[in-house]
Tab-separated table of C-alpha atoms in Angstrom:
chain	number	residue	atom	x	y	z
J	180	ASP	CA	-7.885	13.865	-0.492
J	181	SER	CA	-6.068	11.955	-2.892
J	182	GLY	CA	-8.283	12.121	-5.887
J	183	VAL	CA	-8.906	8.639	-6.111
J	184	THR	CA	-12.473	7.463	-5.459
J	185	GLN	CA	-13.931	3.794	-4.627
J	186	THR	CA	-17.442	2.754	-4.529
J	187	PRO	CA	-18.907	1.156	-2.615
J	188	LYS	CA	-17.543	2.303	0.812
J	189	HIS	CA	-19.168	-1.179	2.367
J	190	LEU	CA	-20.385	-4.259	0.734
J	191	ILE	CA	-22.017	-7.146	2.511
J	192	THR	CA	-22.579	-10.294	0.582
J	193	ALA	CA	-22.859	-13.995	0.990
J	194	THR	CA	-20.737	-16.896	0.130
J	195	GLY	CA	-21.063	-17.804	-3.518
J	196	GLN	CA	-21.939	-14.593	-4.702
J	197	ARG	CA	-20.071	-12.209	-7.194
J	198	VAL	CA	-19.347	-8.367	-6.627
J	199	THR	CA	-17.830	-5.531	-8.683
J	200	LEU	CA	-15.644	-3.039	-6.941
J	201	ARG	CA	-15.108	0.230	-8.669
J	202	CYS	CA	-11.783	2.950	-8.753
J	203	SER	CA	-11.813	5.921	-10.399
J	204	PRO	CA	-8.110	7.194	-10.610
J	205	ARG	CA	-6.760	10.927	-10.192
J	206	SER	CA	-7.337	12.857	-13.491
J	207	GLY	CA	-4.430	12.360	-15.705
J	208	ASP	CA	-3.208	9.088	-14.100
J	209	LEU	CA	-2.857	6.117	-16.347
J	210	SER	CA	-1.817	3.332	-13.936
J	211	VAL	CA	-4.178	1.785	-11.496
J	212	TYR	CA	-3.137	-0.708	-8.792
J	213	TRP	CA	-5.379	-2.823	-6.684
J	214	TYR	CA	-4.484	-4.355	-3.022
J	215	GLN	CA	-6.235	-6.366	-0.571
J	216	GLN	CA	-5.633	-5.798	3.134
J	217	SER	CA	-6.619	-8.184	5.540
J	218	LEU	CA	-5.649	-8.520	9.232
J	219	ASP	CA	-3.460	-11.634	8.870
J	220	GLN	CA	-2.004	-11.096	5.246
J	221	GLY	CA	-1.387	-7.189	5.348
J	222	LEU	CA	-1.173	-5.372	2.265
J	223	GLN	CA	-1.226	-7.661	-0.918
J	224	PHE	CA	-0.792	-6.377	-4.231
J	225	LEU	CA	-3.345	-7.998	-6.497
J	226	ILE	CA	-3.015	-6.588	-10.100
J	227	HIS	CA	-1.699	-3.594	-12.154
J	228	TYR	CA	-3.523	-1.836	-15.362
J	229	TYR	CA	-1.811	0.965	-17.221
J	230	ASN	CA	-3.832	2.705	-20.125
J	231	GLY	CA	-5.957	-0.178	-20.346
J	232	GLU	CA	-3.421	-3.092	-20.327
J	233	GLU	CA	-2.688	-5.749	-17.731
J	234	ARG	CA	0.746	-4.903	-16.529
J	235	ALA	CA	1.578	-7.064	-13.577
J	236	LYS	CA	-0.126	-9.607	-11.316
J	237	GLY	CA	0.264	-10.357	-8.040
J	238	ASN	CA	-1.472	-12.738	-5.439
J	239	ILE	CA	-4.733	-12.641	-7.276
J	240	LEU	CA	-6.912	-15.448	-7.438
J	241	GLU	CA	-8.160	-16.920	-10.658
J	242	ARG	CA	-12.048	-16.217	-9.122
J	243	PHE	CA	-10.729	-12.643	-9.010
J	244	SER	CA	-10.479	-10.481	-12.325
J	245	ALA	CA	-9.953	-7.089	-13.432
J	246	GLN	CA	-10.037	-4.396	-16.090
J	247	GLN	CA	-9.195	-0.788	-17.126
J	248	PHE	CA	-11.547	0.607	-18.985
J	249	PRO	CA	-11.079	3.448	-21.913
J	250	ASP	CA	-11.840	6.251	-19.471
J	251	LEU	CA	-9.411	4.832	-17.269
J	252	HIS	CA	-11.573	3.809	-14.571
J	253	SER	CA	-11.284	0.068	-13.033
J	254	GLU	CA	-13.337	-2.713	-12.095
J	255	LEU	CA	-12.140	-5.514	-9.788
J	256	ASN	CA	-14.641	-8.591	-10.287
J	257	LEU	CA	-14.687	-10.985	-7.379
J	258	SER	CA	-16.621	-14.025	-7.805
J	259	SER	CA	-17.877	-17.493	-6.042
J	260	LEU	CA	-16.958	-15.502	-2.766
J	261	GLU	CA	-15.365	-17.089	0.288
J	262	LEU	CA	-15.240	-16.136	4.103
J	263	GLY	CA	-11.727	-15.492	3.456
J	264	ASP	CA	-12.468	-12.967	0.888
J	265	SER	CA	-13.496	-10.544	3.853
J	266	ALA	CA	-11.030	-7.947	3.523
J	267	LEU	CA	-10.598	-3.943	2.866
J	268	TYR	CA	-9.876	-3.504	-1.123
J	269	PHE	CA	-7.831	-0.615	-2.085
J	270	CYS	CA	-7.142	0.672	-5.424
J	271	ALA	CA	-4.481	3.580	-6.189
J	272	SER	CA	-3.254	5.331	-9.056
J	273	SER	CA	0.062	6.931	-10.149
J	274	THR	CA	1.002	8.821	-13.380
J	275	GLY	CA	3.579	6.379	-14.785
J	276	LEU	CA	4.232	2.829	-15.780
J	277	ALA	CA	7.169	1.857	-13.416
J	278	GLY	CA	6.616	1.422	-9.839
J	279	GLN	CA	8.944	4.267	-8.735
J	280	TYR	CA	5.933	6.666	-9.112
J	281	GLU	CA	4.031	7.854	-6.190
J	282	GLN	CA	0.622	5.936	-5.514
J	283	TYR	CA	-2.244	7.540	-4.398
J	284	PHE	CA	-4.583	5.720	-2.700
J	285	GLY	CA	-8.310	5.485	-2.420
J	286	PRO	CA	-10.522	5.167	0.371
J	287	GLY	CA	-10.791	1.539	0.052
J	288	THR	CA	-13.936	-0.694	-0.309
J	289	ARG	CA	-14.679	-2.837	3.056
J	290	LEU	CA	-15.930	-6.163	1.724
J	291	THR	CA	-17.765	-8.687	4.138
J	292	VAL	CA	-18.664	-11.976	3.183
J	293	THR	CA	-21.076	-13.872	5.389
D	261	ALA	CA	11.249	-13.080	-5.234
D	262	GLN	CA	10.881	-9.682	-3.778
D	263	ARG	CA	10.541	-10.016	0.183
D	264	VAL	CA	10.166	-7.169	2.886
D	265	THR	CA	10.195	-7.867	6.349
D	266	GLN	CA	8.859	-5.490	9.036
D	267	PRO	CA	9.732	-7.486	12.110
D	268	GLU	CA	7.464	-5.459	14.362
D	269	LYS	CA	3.594	-5.622	13.970
D	270	LEU	CA	2.982	-3.499	17.147
D	271	LEU	CA	5.182	-0.602	18.621
D	272	SER	CA	4.736	1.394	21.313
D	273	VAL	CA	6.754	4.353	22.610
D	274	PHE	CA	6.191	7.165	24.643
D	275	LYS	CA	5.813	10.741	23.582
D	276	GLY	CA	9.400	12.403	22.953
D	277	ALA	CA	11.110	9.230	22.995
D	278	PRO	CA	12.738	8.094	19.762
D	279	VAL	CA	11.182	5.785	17.487
D	280	GLU	CA	12.480	3.377	14.819
D	281	LEU	CA	10.114	0.922	12.585
D	282	LYS	CA	12.439	-1.563	11.231
D	283	CYS	CA	12.441	-2.781	7.480
D	284	ASN	CA	14.589	-5.368	5.899
D	285	TYR	CA	14.504	-6.518	2.093
D	286	SER	CA	15.580	-9.577	0.481
D	287	TYR	CA	17.243	-8.555	-3.009
D	288	SER	CA	20.177	-6.996	-4.104
D	289	GLY	CA	20.729	-4.230	-6.110
D	290	SER	CA	19.789	-0.469	-5.535
D	291	PRO	CA	16.052	-0.542	-5.000
D	292	GLU	CA	13.965	2.502	-4.587
D	293	LEU	CA	12.718	2.714	-0.991
D	294	PHE	CA	9.388	4.042	0.287
D	295	TRP	CA	7.822	4.480	3.506
D	296	TYR	CA	3.762	4.659	3.107
D	297	VAL	CA	1.777	5.665	6.327
D	298	GLN	CA	-1.961	5.303	7.192
D	299	TYR	CA	-3.368	7.423	10.000
D	300	SER	CA	-6.643	6.698	11.795
D	301	ARG	CA	-9.523	6.972	9.137
D	302	GLN	CA	-7.331	8.290	6.474
D	303	ARG	CA	-6.241	6.564	3.340
D	304	LEU	CA	-2.825	5.182	2.798
D	305	GLN	CA	-0.272	7.830	1.741
D	306	LEU	CA	3.367	8.343	0.878
D	307	LEU	CA	5.474	9.185	3.767
D	308	LEU	CA	8.956	9.551	2.374
D	309	ARG	CA	10.886	7.921	-0.594
D	310	HIS	CA	14.587	7.351	-0.143
D	311	ILE	CA	15.838	9.145	-3.480
D	312	SER	CA	14.301	12.273	-2.296
D	313	ARG	CA	16.329	12.358	0.858
D	314	GLU	CA	13.805	14.695	2.600
D	315	SER	CA	12.930	14.516	6.028
D	316	ILE	CA	8.970	14.494	6.249
D	317	LYS	CA	7.549	15.260	9.478
D	318	GLY	CA	10.495	14.840	11.403
D	319	PHE	CA	11.258	11.350	10.175
D	320	THR	CA	14.097	9.865	8.182
D	321	ALA	CA	15.044	6.803	6.651
D	322	ASP	CA	18.577	5.388	5.660
D	323	LEU	CA	19.440	2.735	3.224
D	324	ASN	CA	21.662	0.377	4.761
D	325	LYS	CA	22.908	-1.637	1.577
D	326	GLY	CA	24.857	-4.239	3.575
D	327	GLU	CA	22.086	-5.138	5.811
D	328	THR	CA	19.617	-4.494	3.249
D	329	SER	CA	17.687	-2.354	5.657
D	330	PHE	CA	15.712	0.806	5.527
D	331	HIS	CA	14.627	1.792	8.847
D	332	LEU	CA	12.392	4.650	9.592
D	333	LYS	CA	13.562	6.902	12.311
D	334	LYS	CA	12.562	9.919	14.449
D	335	PRO	CA	14.185	11.303	17.240
D	336	PHE	CA	11.230	12.597	19.121
D	337	ALA	CA	7.876	10.662	18.785
D	338	GLN	CA	4.717	12.982	18.749
D	339	GLU	CA	1.282	11.725	19.611
D	340	GLU	CA	-0.036	12.335	16.019
D	341	ASP	CA	2.506	9.893	14.602
D	342	SER	CA	0.298	7.179	15.756
D	343	ALA	CA	-0.235	5.313	12.430
D	344	MET	CA	0.262	2.184	10.513
D	345	TYR	CA	3.526	2.313	8.755
D	346	TYR	CA	4.440	0.330	5.754
D	347	CYS	CA	7.964	-0.368	4.154
D	348	ALA	CA	7.552	-0.596	0.439
D	349	PRO	CA	11.050	-1.367	-1.534
D	350	LEU	CA	11.062	-1.607	-5.362
D	351	LYS	CA	13.529	-3.177	-7.422
D	352	ARG	CA	14.780	-0.865	-10.318
D	353	GLY	CA	12.521	-1.130	-13.291
D	354	ALA	CA	9.733	-3.463	-11.678
D	355	GLN	CA	6.211	-2.116	-11.982
D	356	LYS	CA	4.626	-3.305	-8.425
D	357	LEU	CA	5.474	-2.368	-4.843
D	358	VAL	CA	5.803	-5.121	-2.428
D	359	PHE	CA	4.553	-3.951	0.740
D	360	GLY	CA	5.648	-5.230	4.154
D	361	GLN	CA	3.036	-6.211	6.811
D	362	GLY	CA	3.076	-3.063	8.332
D	363	THR	CA	3.979	-1.950	11.823
D	364	ARG	CA	1.519	-0.178	14.166
D	365	LEU	CA	3.030	2.511	16.040
D	366	THR	CA	1.478	3.857	18.893
D	367	ILE	CA	2.599	6.922	20.828
D	368	ASN	CA	1.718	6.953	24.678
D	369	PRO	CA	1.239	10.680	26.144
């Protein structure tokens, strides 16, 4: 167990809907990263927050947004969902700001858009 | 842009045989290099990082700056090595890891 928790584990929703995925980092970790894992795209970095501030963006669609709250948990909001958004969404946390710190991954949220 | 290539999506070897998972990256300089592993029904976790020069679970990875490669090797594969492996080079000072597409390693008995 990495200490990173994600809820929900599974989510099934319809196209056009909006969902929120939640991530609680390891105690003391200030960085939270979000990734999307799909069969054809592999593991894609979406966004990185450090101590409440957005620090880096990857291949994140405009329909997606995220935030990190004062208690350091993070939420990933996905709106106007499309079939292609079906994937496993991981968050990871680390102690530091820079990428060389080991990232501890959560179990993921499996999103199915029908 | 940073790019990392793991040319083999699937790799299958017999137990006891040597295994090599290939990883090539596209940028110059001295990156930090990581291998992450995801065993069945488990979460993604760090396997090893180049800077520590450790051998984890019998795996080693050598940085070849000339070829810009960071291949993962193990001399004698074991069945419990079956997993998904991701290479992730990190440009020094960068804040995000760029993961390769991953290689699914299957060790046959």
